[in-house]
Coordinates of C-alpha atoms in Angstrom, one line a residue:
Chain A
M1 CA 65.1 -40.8 -14.3
A2 CA 63.2 -37.4 -15.4
L3 CA 63.4 -36.8 -19.2
D4 CA 64.1 -32.9 -19.7
R5 CA 62.4 -31.3 -23.0
K6 CA 66.0 -31.5 -24.7
T7 CA 66.0 -35.4 -24.2
V8 CA 62.4 -35.9 -25.4
A9 CA 63.3 -33.6 -28.7
H10 CA 66.4 -35.8 -29.3
I11 CA 64.2 -39.0 -28.8
A12 CA 61.6 -37.7 -31.1
R13 CA 64.4 -36.9 -33.9
L14 CA 65.8 -40.8 -33.6
A15 CA 62.1 -41.9 -33.9
R16 CA 61.6 -39.6 -37.0
I17 CA 58.5 -37.9 -35.6
K18 CA 58.0 -34.4 -35.6
V19 CA 56.9 -33.3 -32.0
R20 CA 56.0 -29.6 -31.3
D21 CA 57.8 -27.4 -29.1
E22 CA 54.8 -26.8 -27.1
E23 CA 54.0 -30.6 -26.8
L24 CA 57.3 -31.5 -25.5
D25 CA 56.7 -30.6 -21.7
A26 CA 53.5 -32.8 -21.5
L27 CA 55.5 -35.9 -23.4
A28 CA 58.3 -35.4 -20.9
V29 CA 55.8 -36.0 -18.1
E30 CA 54.2 -38.9 -19.8
L31 CA 57.6 -40.7 -20.6
T32 CA 59.2 -39.9 -17.1
G33 CA 56.0 -41.6 -15.6
I34 CA 56.4 -44.7 -17.5
L35 CA 60.2 -45.1 -17.2
A36 CA 59.6 -44.7 -13.3
W37 CA 57.2 -47.4 -13.3
V38 CA 59.8 -49.7 -15.2
E39 CA 62.4 -48.6 -12.8
Q40 CA 61.5 -51.4 -10.6
L41 CA 63.2 -53.6 -12.6
Q42 CA 66.4 -52.1 -11.7
K43 CA 66.1 -53.7 -8.3
V44 CA 65.9 -57.4 -9.6
D45 CA 68.9 -59.7 -9.2
V46 CA 69.7 -60.9 -12.7
K47 CA 73.3 -61.7 -11.9
G48 CA 74.0 -64.9 -14.4
V49 CA 71.0 -64.8 -15.8
E50 CA 71.0 -65.1 -19.8
P51 CA 68.9 -62.4 -21.7
M52 CA 66.2 -64.2 -23.2
T53 CA 65.6 -63.2 -27.0
G54 CA 63.0 -65.5 -28.2
A55 CA 59.7 -66.8 -26.9
V56 CA 60.4 -70.3 -27.6
A57 CA 64.3 -72.1 -27.5
M58 CA 64.0 -72.9 -30.8
K59 CA 66.7 -73.4 -33.8
L60 CA 66.1 -71.4 -36.5
K61 CA 65.7 -73.3 -39.8
E62 CA 68.1 -72.5 -42.5
R63 CA 67.0 -72.9 -46.4
D64 CA 69.5 -72.9 -49.1
D65 CA 70.3 -69.2 -50.4
Q66 CA 68.5 -69.0 -53.2
V67 CA 66.2 -66.7 -54.9
T68 CA 62.6 -67.5 -54.0
D69 CA 60.5 -64.4 -54.8
G70 CA 60.8 -61.3 -56.9
G71 CA 60.2 -59.6 -60.4
Q72 CA 56.9 -58.1 -58.4
R73 CA 58.5 -54.4 -59.0
D74 CA 54.8 -52.9 -60.2
K75 CA 52.8 -54.7 -57.5
V76 CA 55.2 -53.5 -55.2
L77 CA 55.1 -49.8 -56.3
A78 CA 51.2 -50.0 -56.6
N79 CA 51.0 -48.6 -53.1
A80 CA 53.7 -46.1 -53.3
P81 CA 52.4 -42.6 -52.4
S82 CA 54.7 -41.5 -55.4
A83 CA 56.3 -43.7 -57.9
Q84 CA 58.1 -42.3 -61.4
A85 CA 59.7 -44.6 -63.6
G86 CA 59.6 -47.4 -61.6
F87 CA 61.1 -45.9 -58.5
F88 CA 59.7 -44.8 -55.3
A89 CA 59.7 -41.2 -55.8
V90 CA 60.8 -38.8 -52.7
P91 CA 62.1 -35.4 -51.8
K92 CA 65.0 -34.4 -53.4
V93 CA 68.1 -35.8 -51.3
I94 CA 71.2 -34.1 -53.1
E95 CA 71.4 -30.6 -53.8
Chain B
M1 CA 17.0 -58.3 -27.6
A2 CA 16.4 -58.4 -31.4
G3 CA 15.5 -61.8 -32.1
N4 CA 17.1 -63.6 -35.2
S5 CA 14.4 -64.4 -37.7
T6 CA 16.4 -67.3 -39.5
G7 CA 18.4 -68.3 -36.4
L8 CA 21.6 -68.5 -38.4
T9 CA 23.6 -65.8 -37.0
D10 CA 23.2 -68.0 -33.6
L11 CA 24.9 -71.0 -34.6
T12 CA 28.1 -72.0 -33.4
I13 CA 31.0 -72.9 -35.9
A14 CA 30.4 -76.9 -35.3
E15 CA 26.5 -76.7 -35.7
T16 CA 27.1 -75.1 -39.1
R17 CA 29.4 -77.5 -40.2
D18 CA 26.6 -80.2 -39.3
G19 CA 23.9 -78.3 -40.8
L20 CA 25.6 -77.6 -44.1
K21 CA 26.5 -81.4 -44.4
A22 CA 22.8 -82.5 -43.4
K23 CA 21.5 -79.5 -46.2
K24 CA 19.4 -78.0 -43.5
F25 CA 20.5 -74.4 -45.2
S26 CA 23.2 -73.5 -47.6
A27 CA 26.6 -71.4 -47.4
T28 CA 24.7 -68.6 -49.2
E29 CA 21.9 -68.5 -46.5
I30 CA 24.8 -68.3 -43.5
A31 CA 26.4 -65.4 -45.8
R32 CA 23.3 -63.4 -46.3
A33 CA 22.1 -63.7 -42.8
H34 CA 25.5 -62.5 -41.3
I35 CA 25.7 -59.7 -44.2
K36 CA 22.5 -58.7 -42.8
A37 CA 24.0 -58.5 -39.2
V38 CA 27.0 -56.6 -40.2
E39 CA 24.5 -53.9 -41.5
Q40 CA 22.6 -53.8 -38.7
A41 CA 25.0 -53.5 -36.1
R42 CA 27.2 -50.5 -38.1
H43 CA 26.5 -48.7 -34.5
L44 CA 29.0 -50.8 -32.7
N45 CA 31.8 -49.3 -35.1
A46 CA 33.3 -52.9 -35.5
F47 CA 34.1 -52.9 -39.0
V48 CA 36.7 -51.2 -40.8
T49 CA 36.0 -52.6 -44.2
E50 CA 32.9 -54.7 -45.2
T51 CA 33.3 -57.3 -48.0
P52 CA 29.8 -58.5 -48.6
E53 CA 30.7 -59.5 -52.4
R54 CA 33.5 -61.6 -51.2
A55 CA 31.5 -63.3 -48.7
L56 CA 28.8 -64.3 -51.4
K57 CA 31.3 -65.4 -53.8
D58 CA 33.0 -67.8 -51.0
A59 CA 29.7 -69.0 -49.9
A60 CA 28.7 -69.6 -53.6
A61 CA 32.0 -71.8 -54.0
S62 CA 31.0 -73.6 -50.3
D63 CA 27.7 -74.4 -51.4
A64 CA 29.3 -76.0 -55.0
R65 CA 32.0 -77.9 -52.7
I66 CA 29.0 -79.3 -50.6
A67 CA 27.1 -80.2 -53.7
R68 CA 29.8 -82.3 -54.7
G69 CA 30.1 -83.8 -51.1
D70 CA 33.5 -82.4 -50.6
M71 CA 33.2 -80.2 -47.7
R72 CA 36.4 -78.7 -46.2
P73 CA 36.8 -78.2 -42.8
M74 CA 35.6 -74.4 -42.4
E75 CA 33.3 -74.7 -45.0
G76 CA 30.9 -71.6 -45.3
V77 CA 31.9 -70.0 -41.9
P78 CA 31.6 -66.1 -41.9
L79 CA 34.7 -64.7 -40.1
A80 CA 35.6 -61.1 -39.1
I81 CA 39.2 -60.9 -39.8
K82 CA 41.2 -58.4 -37.6
D83 CA 42.7 -55.6 -39.9
L84 CA 46.2 -56.5 -38.7
F85 CA 46.2 -59.4 -41.2
C86 CA 47.2 -58.5 -44.8
T87 CA 44.3 -59.4 -47.1
K88 CA 45.0 -59.5 -51.0
G89 CA 43.3 -56.6 -52.8
V90 CA 41.5 -55.7 -49.5
L91 CA 42.3 -52.4 -47.3
T92 CA 44.7 -53.5 -44.5
T93 CA 45.1 -50.4 -42.0
A94 CA 46.3 -51.9 -38.5
G95 CA 43.8 -49.2 -37.1
S96 CA 46.5 -46.3 -38.1
H97 CA 45.8 -43.6 -40.4
I98 CA 49.4 -44.3 -41.4
L99 CA 48.3 -47.2 -43.6
D100 CA 46.0 -45.0 -45.5
G101 CA 44.9 -46.8 -48.6
F102 CA 47.1 -49.8 -48.2
K103 CA 45.9 -53.2 -50.2
P104 CA 48.3 -55.8 -49.7
P105 CA 49.5 -57.5 -53.0
Y106 CA 49.6 -60.6 -51.0
E107 CA 47.5 -62.8 -48.0
S108 CA 48.9 -63.6 -44.7
T109 CA 49.6 -67.2 -44.4
V110 CA 46.7 -67.6 -41.5
T111 CA 44.0 -66.2 -43.6
A112 CA 45.0 -68.0 -46.6
Q113 CA 44.9 -71.0 -44.8
L114 CA 41.3 -70.1 -43.5
W115 CA 40.2 -69.6 -47.1
R116 CA 42.0 -72.9 -48.4
D117 CA 39.6 -74.6 -45.7
G118 CA 36.4 -73.0 -47.1
A119 CA 35.8 -69.8 -44.8
T120 CA 33.6 -66.8 -46.0
M121 CA 35.3 -63.2 -45.4
L122 CA 33.0 -60.8 -44.0
G123 CA 35.1 -58.1 -43.7
K124 CA 38.2 -56.6 -41.7
V125 CA 37.4 -55.5 -38.1
N126 CA 38.7 -52.5 -36.2
M127 CA 41.4 -52.8 -33.6
D128 CA 43.5 -50.6 -31.4
E129 CA 46.4 -48.9 -33.5
F130 CA 49.0 -51.6 -34.4
A131 CA 47.3 -53.7 -31.7
M132 CA 48.7 -50.9 -28.9
G133 CA 46.0 -50.8 -26.1
S134 CA 43.5 -52.9 -24.3
S135 CA 40.2 -51.1 -25.0
N136 CA 40.1 -50.4 -28.6
T137 CA 40.2 -46.8 -27.6
T138 CA 43.2 -46.0 -29.9
S139 CA 42.2 -46.9 -33.2
Y140 CA 42.1 -44.3 -35.9
Y141 CA 39.1 -45.5 -37.0
G142 CA 37.3 -44.9 -33.6
P143 CA 36.4 -46.7 -30.8
V144 CA 34.1 -49.9 -30.6
A145 CA 31.3 -50.5 -28.6
N146 CA 31.0 -53.3 -26.8
P147 CA 27.5 -55.1 -27.3
W148 CA 27.4 -55.7 -23.6
T149 CA 26.1 -52.9 -21.3
R150 CA 25.5 -53.0 -17.2
R151 CA 22.2 -54.2 -15.9
G152 CA 20.0 -50.8 -16.2
D153 CA 22.6 -48.6 -17.6
N154 CA 23.1 -47.7 -21.1
R155 CA 26.4 -45.9 -21.0
K156 CA 28.7 -47.7 -23.8
L157 CA 31.4 -49.9 -22.3
V158 CA 35.0 -50.9 -24.3
P159 CA 34.9 -54.3 -25.8
G160 CA 38.8 -54.5 -24.7
G161 CA 41.8 -54.7 -26.8
S162 CA 43.3 -54.5 -29.0
S163 CA 41.1 -57.2 -31.0
G164 CA 38.1 -55.2 -30.0
G165 CA 36.2 -55.6 -33.4
S166 CA 37.1 -59.4 -33.3
A167 CA 35.3 -59.9 -29.7
A168 CA 32.7 -57.5 -30.2
S169 CA 31.5 -59.3 -33.8
V170 CA 31.6 -62.5 -32.3
A171 CA 29.6 -61.7 -29.3
A172 CA 26.9 -59.9 -31.1
R173 CA 26.5 -62.6 -33.6
I174 CA 27.7 -60.6 -36.6
A175 CA 30.5 -63.4 -37.3
M176 CA 30.7 -66.8 -36.4
G177 CA 34.6 -66.7 -35.4
A178 CA 37.0 -64.1 -35.9
T179 CA 40.8 -64.0 -36.1
G180 CA 42.8 -62.2 -33.4
T181 CA 46.4 -61.5 -32.7
D182 CA 47.8 -61.5 -28.8
T183 CA 50.8 -59.7 -27.9
G184 CA 50.1 -58.8 -24.1
G185 CA 46.2 -60.3 -23.7
S186 CA 44.9 -59.0 -27.1
I187 CA 42.7 -62.1 -27.6
R188 CA 42.1 -63.5 -24.3
Q189 CA 41.2 -59.7 -22.6
P190 CA 38.4 -58.9 -25.1
A191 CA 37.1 -62.3 -24.9
A192 CA 36.9 -62.1 -21.3
F193 CA 35.1 -58.5 -21.6
T194 CA 32.6 -60.0 -24.2
G195 CA 31.4 -63.1 -23.1
I196 CA 33.4 -64.8 -25.3
V197 CA 36.2 -67.9 -25.9
G198 CA 39.6 -66.4 -27.3
F199 CA 42.6 -68.6 -27.7
K200 CA 46.4 -67.5 -27.7
P201 CA 48.5 -70.3 -29.1
T202 CA 52.3 -71.3 -28.1
Y203 CA 54.5 -68.8 -29.9
G204 CA 55.5 -70.2 -33.3
R205 CA 52.3 -72.6 -33.4
C206 CA 50.9 -70.1 -36.1
S207 CA 52.7 -68.0 -39.0
R208 CA 53.4 -64.5 -38.7
W209 CA 53.9 -63.8 -42.1
G210 CA 51.6 -61.4 -43.5
I211 CA 50.4 -59.9 -40.3
V212 CA 51.3 -56.5 -39.5
A213 CA 54.3 -56.7 -36.9
F214 CA 54.3 -55.1 -33.6
A215 CA 56.5 -56.9 -31.2
S216 CA 57.7 -59.6 -33.1
S217 CA 59.0 -62.0 -30.1
L218 CA 55.5 -61.7 -28.6
D219 CA 52.9 -61.5 -31.2
Q220 CA 50.9 -64.7 -32.1
A221 CA 47.4 -65.1 -34.0
G222 CA 44.7 -67.1 -32.4
P223 CA 40.9 -67.4 -32.8
L224 CA 37.9 -65.9 -31.0
A225 CA 34.6 -67.8 -31.3
R226 CA 31.7 -68.6 -29.1
S227 CA 32.7 -71.9 -27.9
V228 CA 35.7 -73.9 -27.1
R229 CA 35.0 -76.6 -29.6
D230 CA 34.8 -73.5 -32.5
C231 CA 38.3 -72.1 -31.0
A232 CA 39.5 -75.9 -31.7
I233 CA 38.2 -76.2 -35.3
M234 CA 39.7 -72.6 -36.4
L235 CA 43.1 -73.1 -34.6
R236 CA 43.4 -76.4 -36.6
S237 CA 42.9 -74.4 -39.8
M238 CA 45.3 -71.4 -38.8
A239 CA 48.1 -73.2 -37.3
G240 CA 51.3 -75.2 -38.9
H241 CA 54.8 -74.5 -40.1
D242 CA 55.0 -71.6 -42.6
A243 CA 58.5 -71.6 -44.6
K244 CA 57.7 -67.5 -45.1
D245 CA 58.1 -67.4 -41.1
S246 CA 61.4 -68.7 -39.4
T247 CA 60.0 -68.7 -36.3
S248 CA 56.7 -70.9 -37.1
V249 CA 57.3 -74.6 -35.9
D250 CA 57.6 -77.4 -38.0
A251 CA 55.6 -79.8 -35.9
P252 CA 52.1 -81.2 -37.1
V253 CA 49.2 -79.6 -36.1
P254 CA 46.9 -82.0 -33.8
D255 CA 43.2 -82.6 -34.2
Y256 CA 42.2 -79.9 -31.4
E257 CA 38.8 -80.9 -31.5
A258 CA 39.5 -84.8 -31.0
V259 CA 40.6 -84.1 -27.5
L260 CA 37.6 -82.3 -26.6
G261 CA 35.3 -84.6 -24.0
R262 CA 38.7 -86.3 -22.3
G263 CA 38.0 -84.0 -19.3
V264 CA 40.5 -83.5 -16.8
K265 CA 40.5 -86.5 -14.5
G266 CA 43.9 -86.7 -12.4
M267 CA 45.1 -83.5 -14.1
R268 CA 47.1 -81.1 -11.7
V269 CA 45.9 -77.3 -12.0
G270 CA 48.0 -74.7 -10.8
I271 CA 47.0 -72.0 -8.8
P272 CA 49.6 -69.1 -8.7
R273 CA 49.3 -67.3 -5.1
E274 CA 51.0 -64.3 -6.8
Y275 CA 47.9 -63.8 -9.3
R276 CA 45.8 -62.6 -6.2
I277 CA 46.6 -58.8 -6.6
D278 CA 45.8 -55.9 -4.4
G279 CA 42.6 -54.1 -5.5
M280 CA 41.3 -57.0 -7.5
A281 CA 37.2 -56.9 -7.2
P282 CA 36.1 -59.4 -5.0
E283 CA 33.8 -61.0 -7.7
I284 CA 36.9 -61.7 -9.8
E285 CA 38.2 -63.8 -6.7
K286 CA 35.1 -65.5 -6.3
L287 CA 34.7 -66.5 -9.7
W288 CA 38.3 -67.9 -9.5
Q289 CA 37.4 -70.0 -6.5
Q290 CA 34.3 -71.3 -8.3
G291 CA 36.5 -72.5 -11.4
I292 CA 38.9 -74.2 -8.8
A293 CA 36.2 -76.0 -7.8
W294 CA 34.3 -76.8 -11.1
L295 CA 37.8 -78.3 -12.1
K296 CA 38.0 -80.6 -8.8
D297 CA 34.3 -81.7 -9.2
A298 CA 35.5 -82.9 -12.6
G299 CA 38.5 -85.1 -11.1
A300 CA 41.4 -82.4 -11.3
E301 CA 43.6 -81.7 -8.2
P302 CA 44.2 -77.8 -7.4
V303 CA 48.0 -77.3 -6.6
E304 CA 49.0 -73.9 -4.8
I305 CA 52.0 -72.9 -6.7
S306 CA 54.1 -69.7 -7.2
L307 CA 55.3 -67.6 -10.0
P308 CA 57.5 -65.3 -7.6
H309 CA 58.3 -62.9 -11.0
T310 CA 54.8 -62.2 -12.0
K311 CA 54.6 -58.5 -10.7
L312 CA 57.8 -57.7 -12.9
A313 CA 56.2 -58.7 -16.0
L314 CA 54.1 -55.5 -16.9
P315 CA 57.1 -53.5 -16.6
A316 CA 59.6 -55.7 -18.7
Y317 CA 56.9 -55.9 -21.2
Y318 CA 56.5 -52.3 -21.4
I319 CA 60.5 -52.3 -22.5
I320 CA 60.5 -55.3 -24.7
A321 CA 57.1 -54.6 -26.6
P322 CA 57.9 -50.8 -27.3
A323 CA 61.5 -51.5 -28.3
E324 CA 60.6 -54.1 -30.9
A325 CA 57.7 -51.8 -32.0
S326 CA 60.0 -49.0 -32.6
S327 CA 62.2 -51.2 -34.8
N328 CA 59.1 -53.0 -36.6
L329 CA 57.2 -49.2 -37.2
A330 CA 60.5 -47.7 -38.6
R331 CA 59.2 -49.1 -42.1
Y332 CA 56.5 -46.4 -42.0
D333 CA 58.3 -43.8 -43.8
G334 CA 56.0 -42.6 -46.2
A335 CA 58.0 -43.5 -49.4
R336 CA 56.7 -47.0 -49.9
F337 CA 53.0 -47.2 -48.9
G338 CA 50.4 -45.5 -46.8
L339 CA 50.0 -41.8 -45.7
R340 CA 52.6 -39.5 -46.9
E341 CA 53.1 -35.6 -45.6
K342 CA 55.0 -33.2 -47.5
G343 CA 58.4 -32.1 -46.3
A344 CA 61.2 -29.9 -47.9
T345 CA 63.7 -32.5 -47.2
L346 CA 63.6 -36.5 -47.1
T347 CA 64.1 -36.3 -43.0
E348 CA 61.1 -33.7 -43.0
M349 CA 59.0 -36.0 -45.2
Y350 CA 59.7 -38.8 -42.7
E351 CA 59.2 -36.8 -39.4
N352 CA 55.9 -35.2 -40.5
T353 CA 54.5 -38.2 -42.2
R354 CA 55.2 -40.2 -38.8
A355 CA 53.7 -37.2 -36.5
A356 CA 50.6 -37.0 -38.5
G357 CA 50.1 -40.9 -39.2
F358 CA 50.7 -42.3 -35.5
G359 CA 48.2 -41.8 -32.7
K360 CA 49.1 -41.0 -29.3
E361 CA 49.7 -44.4 -27.8
V362 CA 52.1 -45.4 -31.0
R363 CA 53.7 -42.3 -30.9
R364 CA 54.5 -42.9 -27.0
R365 CA 55.4 -46.4 -27.3
V366 CA 57.8 -45.8 -30.2
M367 CA 59.3 -43.0 -28.4
I368 CA 59.8 -45.3 -25.3
G369 CA 61.3 -48.2 -27.6
T370 CA 63.7 -45.5 -29.2
Y371 CA 64.7 -44.2 -25.8
V372 CA 65.4 -47.7 -24.5
L373 CA 67.0 -49.2 -27.3
S374 CA 69.3 -45.7 -27.6
S375 CA 72.9 -45.5 -26.9
G376 CA 74.1 -45.7 -23.5
Y377 CA 70.4 -47.0 -22.1
Y378 CA 70.4 -50.4 -23.8
D379 CA 72.1 -52.7 -21.2
A380 CA 70.2 -50.8 -18.5
Y381 CA 66.9 -51.1 -19.8
Y382 CA 66.4 -53.7 -23.1
I383 CA 69.0 -56.3 -21.9
R384 CA 67.8 -56.0 -18.8
A385 CA 64.2 -56.3 -19.5
Q386 CA 65.5 -59.5 -21.6
R387 CA 66.7 -60.8 -18.3
V388 CA 63.9 -60.5 -16.1
R389 CA 61.9 -62.1 -19.3
A390 CA 64.0 -65.0 -18.6
L391 CA 63.1 -65.1 -15.0
I392 CA 59.5 -65.2 -15.8
A393 CA 59.6 -67.9 -18.4
R394 CA 61.7 -69.8 -15.7
D395 CA 58.9 -69.4 -13.3
F396 CA 56.9 -71.2 -15.5
T397 CA 58.8 -73.9 -16.3
Q398 CA 59.7 -74.8 -12.7
A399 CA 55.6 -74.6 -12.0
F400 CA 54.8 -76.9 -15.1
E401 CA 57.3 -79.7 -13.4
K402 CA 54.5 -79.8 -11.0
V403 CA 51.4 -78.9 -12.6
D404 CA 49.8 -79.6 -16.3
T405 CA 47.9 -76.3 -16.5
I406 CA 47.3 -73.1 -14.6
L407 CA 44.1 -71.6 -13.9
T408 CA 43.7 -67.6 -13.7
P409 CA 41.3 -64.7 -14.0
T410 CA 41.5 -63.4 -17.5
A411 CA 41.5 -59.7 -16.4
P412 CA 41.0 -57.8 -13.2
S413 CA 37.8 -56.3 -13.7
A414 CA 35.1 -56.7 -16.3
A415 CA 34.5 -54.3 -19.2
F416 CA 34.6 -50.3 -18.1
A417 CA 33.4 -47.7 -20.1
V418 CA 35.6 -45.3 -21.9
D419 CA 35.5 -42.3 -19.9
E420 CA 36.4 -44.6 -16.6
K421 CA 40.0 -44.8 -17.1
T422 CA 42.0 -41.6 -16.7
D423 CA 44.6 -40.4 -19.5
D424 CA 46.9 -42.5 -17.0
P425 CA 48.8 -45.1 -19.6
I426 CA 49.9 -47.4 -16.8
A427 CA 46.2 -47.8 -15.4
M428 CA 45.4 -49.1 -18.6
Y429 CA 48.4 -51.2 -19.1
L430 CA 47.2 -53.2 -15.9
N431 CA 44.6 -54.5 -17.5
D432 CA 46.9 -57.0 -19.1
V433 CA 48.7 -58.0 -15.6
F434 CA 47.2 -61.6 -15.7
T435 CA 47.8 -62.0 -19.7
V436 CA 51.0 -60.4 -20.4
T437 CA 53.2 -63.2 -18.7
V438 CA 52.1 -65.9 -20.8
N439 CA 53.3 -64.1 -24.1
L440 CA 56.7 -63.2 -22.3
A441 CA 57.0 -67.2 -21.9
G442 CA 56.0 -67.9 -25.3
L443 CA 53.0 -70.2 -23.5
P444 CA 49.1 -70.8 -25.0
G445 CA 46.5 -69.4 -22.8
I446 CA 42.7 -69.6 -23.3
S447 CA 40.1 -67.4 -21.8
V448 CA 36.5 -68.8 -21.0
P449 CA 33.6 -66.8 -20.0
A450 CA 32.6 -68.3 -16.7
G451 CA 30.1 -66.0 -15.1
L452 CA 28.7 -62.3 -14.5
S453 CA 29.4 -59.4 -12.7
A454 CA 26.9 -57.7 -10.0
D455 CA 26.0 -55.6 -12.9
G456 CA 25.5 -58.4 -15.2
L457 CA 28.8 -58.4 -17.4
P458 CA 30.9 -61.3 -18.3
L459 CA 33.8 -62.3 -16.8
G460 CA 36.4 -64.7 -18.1
L461 CA 38.6 -67.3 -16.7
Q462 CA 42.5 -68.4 -18.1
L463 CA 43.9 -71.4 -18.4
I464 CA 47.8 -71.4 -19.1
G465 CA 49.8 -74.4 -20.7
K466 CA 53.2 -75.9 -21.4
A467 CA 54.6 -74.6 -24.8
F468 CA 52.7 -76.8 -27.4
D469 CA 50.2 -78.5 -24.9
E470 CA 47.3 -76.8 -26.7
P471 CA 45.2 -79.9 -26.2
T472 CA 45.3 -79.7 -22.6
L473 CA 43.9 -76.2 -22.8
F474 CA 41.2 -77.5 -25.0
R475 CA 40.2 -80.3 -22.5
A476 CA 40.3 -78.1 -19.4
G477 CA 38.7 -75.2 -21.3
E478 CA 35.6 -77.5 -22.3
V479 CA 35.3 -78.9 -18.7
L480 CA 34.9 -75.1 -17.5
E481 CA 32.7 -73.9 -20.6
K482 CA 30.4 -76.8 -19.6
A483 CA 30.3 -76.1 -15.7
A484 CA 29.6 -72.4 -16.1
K485 CA 27.0 -72.9 -18.7
F486 CA 27.3 -69.5 -19.6
T487 CA 24.3 -68.4 -21.6
A488 CA 24.0 -64.9 -21.3
R489 CA 23.7 -62.9 -24.3
P490 CA 24.7 -59.0 -24.4
A491 CA 22.2 -56.4 -24.9
M492 CA 22.8 -55.9 -28.4
V493 CA 22.5 -59.2 -30.9
A494 CA 22.3 -58.9 -34.4
G495 CA 19.8 -60.6 -36.8

């Protein structure tokens, strides 16, 4: 499956990574190369095989639905590039 | 080769434990010798952050414990910590620009347990960005140099990756041990490239809490050290159930050291025919045969086995790992931590931040992951890769009905120079051809230094075990270690 410039631009948009127009052709070649290589999986007979979603068959433990942590606002905000009045600050979303 | 004036940086973890107990030297002397070694070896670019004050503080606490006769299992052992482990108040970068300035307000469970057991922190070590790489060349902080060079050739070689700083530090006698993480071979391959021991435990054996996530169904922490025994000592401290990681296993941690010396008599060792790949260096094949002979001499029985889906492991991995990575790395949005680039709108801010913050390989994998998870392709790529993953795991389950462990080479080549691999990402991915199957199946694996290539570089052999059967790997690994008598030292040794 060969990816075109438009598809690469769409993937970049979905991934929220800015890709400049002049980078699209090279990226299309790289990504197409990787997809062509993984294409060999299409030939495998996987009929009746359940997808493996975890590395080890285990039942996840459950715990009581209780708050075990919290009240750490200042610690959480300490790493923020921009914080104001106890909130993360970002560019304006609503006009 | 630089000699070490004190000899303290040449000690193993086990020797350090004995020497501290017998008061032959102090933890502070050990820490000082290693801090000096870190400074002398800066040209390797192994460290992102050095923490000498912290090391001296840890060592002073150790000396106080020793004076009271209250030694802990890792007392006074100076460690390098892969920069993927969150360390409270200490810069944690994951080798990425996007985590600029990030000082976690918490400590990863694995490192917390090492400090609980008395270890000394030397600093945070370099790695491929977000652990995506096999040569430590994708780090924002620059490549790490392998302390080994070819005979008669001064060219800088890669230490392997992604735990390249960890492996280089331990090989160059800068650190006595190091933490690593292994998603597709990132502990075992650099251990093989630098002539040390690397251990990847069963998925779930160590908590992943506080380790920057790459591919959550594959990532597992483990030790790198200069002997099998040292890895056994370290893993006992690192392993164990953690309520904060729902995939960590609630099972007692065995005393791995206690099984050493039990040998391999009567053990059945699988030799998978599919691991004899085209283009593998003849010296790798020779080393593999040597490994089989060593285990046989020690009383094990080699058994030819088949793992028929082996060749599908890398392509399946390069769908599953990028898919999980694209999801995990969505958190780097410029809003909550790390780098932020300006943008007129929120979306532009995200896009500009992620474009500036992620390197080429990370961008490539996030985009592949985004594509295979996107609407219309999810079943054809992602679900299919998970089905193939099940087949690979089934190969191992069937093989382990007949054998106790599996012996393979760790990597298809010795360490290479940065300019010897083309820009072709797939050529680089092939480094992990023998290790990646183990991650997909969630199994434990160990790499033991077993010999030298014709031009004098270390080569490793890998043992693969049943889930949670780490003890068998320590037993068989020790037999290989004893038979190989690997005493060669890298060109660059600090001290």
